[in-house]
Each structure stands twice: as structure tokens, then as C-alpha cells.
Short mmCIF file of C-alpha atoms in Angstrom, two decimals:
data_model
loop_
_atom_site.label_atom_id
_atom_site.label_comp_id
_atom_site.label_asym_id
_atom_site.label_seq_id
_atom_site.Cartn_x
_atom_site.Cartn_y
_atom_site.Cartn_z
CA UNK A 1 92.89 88.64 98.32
CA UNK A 2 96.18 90.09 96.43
CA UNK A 3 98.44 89.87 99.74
CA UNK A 4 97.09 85.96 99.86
CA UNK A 5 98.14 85.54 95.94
CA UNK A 6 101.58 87.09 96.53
CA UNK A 7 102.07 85.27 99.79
CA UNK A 8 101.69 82.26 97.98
CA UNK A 9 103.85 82.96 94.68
CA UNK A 10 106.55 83.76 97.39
CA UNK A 11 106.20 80.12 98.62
CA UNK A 12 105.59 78.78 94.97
CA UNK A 13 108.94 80.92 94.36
CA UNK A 14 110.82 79.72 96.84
CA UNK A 15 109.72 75.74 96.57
CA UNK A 16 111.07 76.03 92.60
CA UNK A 17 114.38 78.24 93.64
CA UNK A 18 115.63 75.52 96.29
CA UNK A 19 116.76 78.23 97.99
CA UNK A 20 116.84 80.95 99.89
CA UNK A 21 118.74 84.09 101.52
CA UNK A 22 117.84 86.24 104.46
CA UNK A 23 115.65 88.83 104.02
CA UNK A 24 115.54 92.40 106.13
CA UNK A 25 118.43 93.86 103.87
CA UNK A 26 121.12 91.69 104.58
CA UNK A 27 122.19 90.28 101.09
CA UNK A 28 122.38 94.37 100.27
CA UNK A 29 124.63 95.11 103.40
CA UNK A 30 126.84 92.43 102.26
CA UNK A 31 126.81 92.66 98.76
CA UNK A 32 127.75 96.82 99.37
CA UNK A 33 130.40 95.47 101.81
CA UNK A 34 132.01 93.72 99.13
CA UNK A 35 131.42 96.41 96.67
CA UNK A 36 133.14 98.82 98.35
CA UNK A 37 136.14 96.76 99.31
CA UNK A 38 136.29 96.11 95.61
CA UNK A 39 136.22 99.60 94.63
CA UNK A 40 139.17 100.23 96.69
CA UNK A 41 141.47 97.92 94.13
CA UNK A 42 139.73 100.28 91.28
CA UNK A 43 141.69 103.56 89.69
CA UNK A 44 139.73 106.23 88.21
CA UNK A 45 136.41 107.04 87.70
CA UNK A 46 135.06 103.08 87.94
CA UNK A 47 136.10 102.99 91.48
CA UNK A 48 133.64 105.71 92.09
CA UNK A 49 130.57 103.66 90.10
CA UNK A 50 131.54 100.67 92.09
CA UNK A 51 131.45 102.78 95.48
CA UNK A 52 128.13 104.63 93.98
CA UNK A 53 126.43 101.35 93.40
CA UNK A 54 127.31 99.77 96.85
CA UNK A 55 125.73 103.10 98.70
CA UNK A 56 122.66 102.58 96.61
CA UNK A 57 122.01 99.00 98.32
CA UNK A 58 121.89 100.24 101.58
CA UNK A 59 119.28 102.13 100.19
CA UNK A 60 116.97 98.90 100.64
CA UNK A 61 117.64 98.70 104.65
CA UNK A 62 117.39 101.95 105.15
CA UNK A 63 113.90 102.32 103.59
CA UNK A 64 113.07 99.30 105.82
CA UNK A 65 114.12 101.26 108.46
CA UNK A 66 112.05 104.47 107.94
CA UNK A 67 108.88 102.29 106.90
CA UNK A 68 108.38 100.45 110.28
CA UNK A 69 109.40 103.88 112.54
CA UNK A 70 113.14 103.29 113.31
CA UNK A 71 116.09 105.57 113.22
CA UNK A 72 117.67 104.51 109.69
CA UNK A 73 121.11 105.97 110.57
CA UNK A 74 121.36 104.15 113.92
CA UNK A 75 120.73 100.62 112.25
CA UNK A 76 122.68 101.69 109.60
CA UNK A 77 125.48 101.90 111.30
CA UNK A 78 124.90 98.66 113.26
CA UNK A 79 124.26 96.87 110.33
CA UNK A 80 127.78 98.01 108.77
CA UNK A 81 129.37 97.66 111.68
CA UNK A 82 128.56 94.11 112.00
CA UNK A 83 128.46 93.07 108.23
CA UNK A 84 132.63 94.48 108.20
CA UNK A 85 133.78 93.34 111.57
CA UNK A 86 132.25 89.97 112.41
CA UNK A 87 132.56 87.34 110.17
CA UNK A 88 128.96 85.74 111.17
CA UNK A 89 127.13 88.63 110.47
CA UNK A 90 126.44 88.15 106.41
CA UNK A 91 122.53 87.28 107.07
CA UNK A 92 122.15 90.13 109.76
CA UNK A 93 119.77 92.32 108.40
CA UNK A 94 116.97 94.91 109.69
CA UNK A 95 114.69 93.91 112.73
CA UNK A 96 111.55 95.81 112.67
CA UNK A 97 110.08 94.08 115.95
CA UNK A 98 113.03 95.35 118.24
CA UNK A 99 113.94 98.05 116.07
CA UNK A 100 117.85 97.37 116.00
CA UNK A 101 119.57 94.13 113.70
CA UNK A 102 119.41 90.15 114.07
CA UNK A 103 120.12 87.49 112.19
CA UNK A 104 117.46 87.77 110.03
CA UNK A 105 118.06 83.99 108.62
CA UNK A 106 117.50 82.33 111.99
CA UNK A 107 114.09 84.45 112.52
CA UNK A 108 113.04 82.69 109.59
CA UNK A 109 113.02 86.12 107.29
CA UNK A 110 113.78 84.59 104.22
CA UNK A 111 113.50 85.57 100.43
CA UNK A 112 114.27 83.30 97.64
CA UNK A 113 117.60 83.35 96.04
CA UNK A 114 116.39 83.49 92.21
CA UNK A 115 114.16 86.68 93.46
CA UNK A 116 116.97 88.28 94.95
CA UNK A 117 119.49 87.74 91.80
CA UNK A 118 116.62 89.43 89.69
CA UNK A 119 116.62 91.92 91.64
CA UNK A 120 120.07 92.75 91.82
CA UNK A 121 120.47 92.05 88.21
CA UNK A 122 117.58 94.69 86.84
CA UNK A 123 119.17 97.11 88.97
CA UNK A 124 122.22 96.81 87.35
CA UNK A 125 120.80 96.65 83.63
CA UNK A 126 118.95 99.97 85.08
CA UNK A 127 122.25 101.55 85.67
CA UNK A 128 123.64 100.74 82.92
CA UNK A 129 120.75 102.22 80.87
CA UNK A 130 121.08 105.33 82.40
CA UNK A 131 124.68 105.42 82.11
CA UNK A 132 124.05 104.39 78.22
CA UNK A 133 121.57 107.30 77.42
CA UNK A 134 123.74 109.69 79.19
CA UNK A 135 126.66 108.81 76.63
CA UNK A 136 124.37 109.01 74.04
CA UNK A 137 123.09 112.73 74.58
CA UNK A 138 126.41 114.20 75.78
CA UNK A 139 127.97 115.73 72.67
CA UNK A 140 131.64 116.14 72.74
CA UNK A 141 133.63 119.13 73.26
CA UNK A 142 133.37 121.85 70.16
CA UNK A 143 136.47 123.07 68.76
CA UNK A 144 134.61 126.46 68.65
CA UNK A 145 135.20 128.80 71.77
CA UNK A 146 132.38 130.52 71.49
CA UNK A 147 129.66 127.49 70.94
CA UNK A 148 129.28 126.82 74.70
CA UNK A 149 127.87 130.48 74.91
CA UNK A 150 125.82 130.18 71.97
CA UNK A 151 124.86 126.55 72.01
CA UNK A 152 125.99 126.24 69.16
CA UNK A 153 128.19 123.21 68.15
CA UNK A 154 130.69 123.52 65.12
CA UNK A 155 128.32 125.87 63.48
CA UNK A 156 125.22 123.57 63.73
CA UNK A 157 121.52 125.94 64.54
CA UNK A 158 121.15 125.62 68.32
CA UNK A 159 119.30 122.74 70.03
CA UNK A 160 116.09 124.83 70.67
CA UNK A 161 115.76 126.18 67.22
CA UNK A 162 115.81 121.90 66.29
CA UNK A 163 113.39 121.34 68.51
CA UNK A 164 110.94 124.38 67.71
CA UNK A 165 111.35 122.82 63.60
CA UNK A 166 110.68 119.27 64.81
CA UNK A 167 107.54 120.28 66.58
CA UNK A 168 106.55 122.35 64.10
CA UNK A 169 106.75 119.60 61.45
CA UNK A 170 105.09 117.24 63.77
CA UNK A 171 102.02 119.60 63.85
CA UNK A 172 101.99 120.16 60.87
CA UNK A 173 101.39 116.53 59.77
CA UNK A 174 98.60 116.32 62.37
CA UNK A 175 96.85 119.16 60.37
CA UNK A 176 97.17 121.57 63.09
CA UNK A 177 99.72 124.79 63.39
CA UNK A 178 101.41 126.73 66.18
CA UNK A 179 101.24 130.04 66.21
CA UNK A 180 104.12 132.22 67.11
CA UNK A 181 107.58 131.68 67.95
CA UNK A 182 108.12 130.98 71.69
CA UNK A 183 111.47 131.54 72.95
CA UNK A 184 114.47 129.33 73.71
CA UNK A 185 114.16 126.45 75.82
CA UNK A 186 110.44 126.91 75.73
CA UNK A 187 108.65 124.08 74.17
CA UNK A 188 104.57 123.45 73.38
CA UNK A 189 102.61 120.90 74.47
CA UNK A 190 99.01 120.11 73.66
CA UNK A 191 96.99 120.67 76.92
CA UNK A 192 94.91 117.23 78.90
CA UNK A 193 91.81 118.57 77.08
CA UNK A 194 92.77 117.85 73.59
CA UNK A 195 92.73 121.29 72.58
#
């Protein structure tokens, strides 16, 4: 009953896009092929995003690959092959009849285009997320020599002593209490049971 449903929001997707693309990983061959040709006019660290971002499509083929049997790194490299050297080959994509690469548009593989923008857009939001959190919890550089030891930054108490307060606060509130110290880097959690 659910693959019926989704079969047919793919069709009531694809009537309201007005378009389509080919399926079978060949929008994320292509769109990696140009990422990576664009990283190469890039200096510094962005052209090593750019490159990161364009190996993390091909993830989408190659998981096609390994679900229906085949030898991802053979059709992997078939797949780039063709997407860089022949100019026809944008909608080649995986074919997990034959187990090699076709032009997935003329088998009739298709996904709508508004689908596949979504999904190329969310995974670049997600990136960016994750890039955005990591610049939030790196800390700069102390001037202190000997904080990195310590953890200690510019005379602040370490990170695991914050934590040990905040949790003790926390329980606190709750009515409970935690007995002990434990030691660094070691934090308690209240156990599935409740207890």
C-alpha cells in the first residue's frame, strides 16, 4: 500500500514539476563533474570543500551500485569516464539490469526536476550546518602555552569541570543529586529505566 502511495506522489510530482531529469545517479555524476572542474579555479581551503562536496555525490551512484549487487568502483569509473569525455553522456547514469551505465533518460529512468533541486539543496544547507556548528565550538588559539595541556583557556576552569557544575545544577533542580565526583571527561546519564 505505501510503495503504491509513493509511486503515485512521484507521478503527482512530476505532472506539477513539468519536468524531469534522469534518474540512476546521473544529475550527481554531472553535477560532481562540474564541481570539481570548478574547484580547480579555487585557491585555498574552498577549493578543497568544493572538491569534498563533488566526491560526496558520487556517493548516490555508488550506493546504487552496491544495493542491486554490482562492483561500485567498476561503474564508477565508467560513469566518470563518460560524464568527462563525451559530451552526450550528462543523463548516463547507473544500470542495475546490465550492471554497467546507459543513458538512463532514454530507459525512461526519470526523477522530477523540483525533487532533485531539493535534494541537492538540503544537502547543501546540511553542510553548511555542520560547517556552522563546527565554527561555533572551536575556540580560538590561547595565548597561554600551557592551556592546551591543561585545557585550560586564558585561565578559564576546564571544560569538564563546566560540565560536571552544569549537570550538577540540572539535578539539582529536578530534586535529585549525584553522588561523587567522577573524573574528567566522564559524564552521568540517567539510565532507560528512570532510575
Amino acid at each position: 500500500e505505501r510503495s503504491i502511495h509513493d509511486a503515485l506522489m512521484v507521478v503527482k510530482r512530476s505532472l506539477k514539476s513539468r519536468s524531469v531529469v534522469a534518474g540512476g545517479g546521473a544529475v550527481e555524476m554531472e553535477v560532481a563533474k562540474y564541481l570539481k572542474e570548478h574547484a580547480l579555479t579555487i585557491q585555498g581551503k574552498g577549493q578543497l570543500i568544493v572538491s569534498a562536496f563533488a566526491k560526496a555525490l558520487e556517493v548516490v551512484p555508488r550506493q546504487l551500485c552496491d544495493n542491486a549487487g554490482y562492483d561500485s568502483t567498476d561503474i564508477l569509473s565508467a560513469l566518470r569516464r563518460k560524464h568527462y569525455q563525451d559530451e552526450d553522456g550528462k543523463w548516463f547514469g547507473v544500470d542495475i539490469i546490465n550492471g554497467g551505465i546507459c543513458d538512463t533518460f532514454d530507459l525512461g529512468v526519470w526523477e522530477p526536476s523540483d525533487n532533485k533541486s531539493n535534494s541537492l539543496s538540503a544537502a547543501a544547507e546540511a553542510a553548511c550546518v555542520i560547517l556552522s556548528i563546527d565554527e561555533t565550538v572551536v575556540n580560538p588559539k590561547s595565548q597561554d602555552p600551557g592551556a592546551q595541556a591543561t585545557g585550560m583557556m586564558g585561565g578559564q576552569q576546564s571544560m569538564s569541570n563546566m560540565m560536571g557544575g552544569a549537570m550538577d545544577m540540572v539535578n539539582a533542580q529536578k530534586g535529585g543529586s549525584r553522588s561523587g565526583n567522577l573524573g574528567n571527561g566522564v559524564s552521568w546519564m540517567q539510565g532507560r529505566g528512570g532510575g
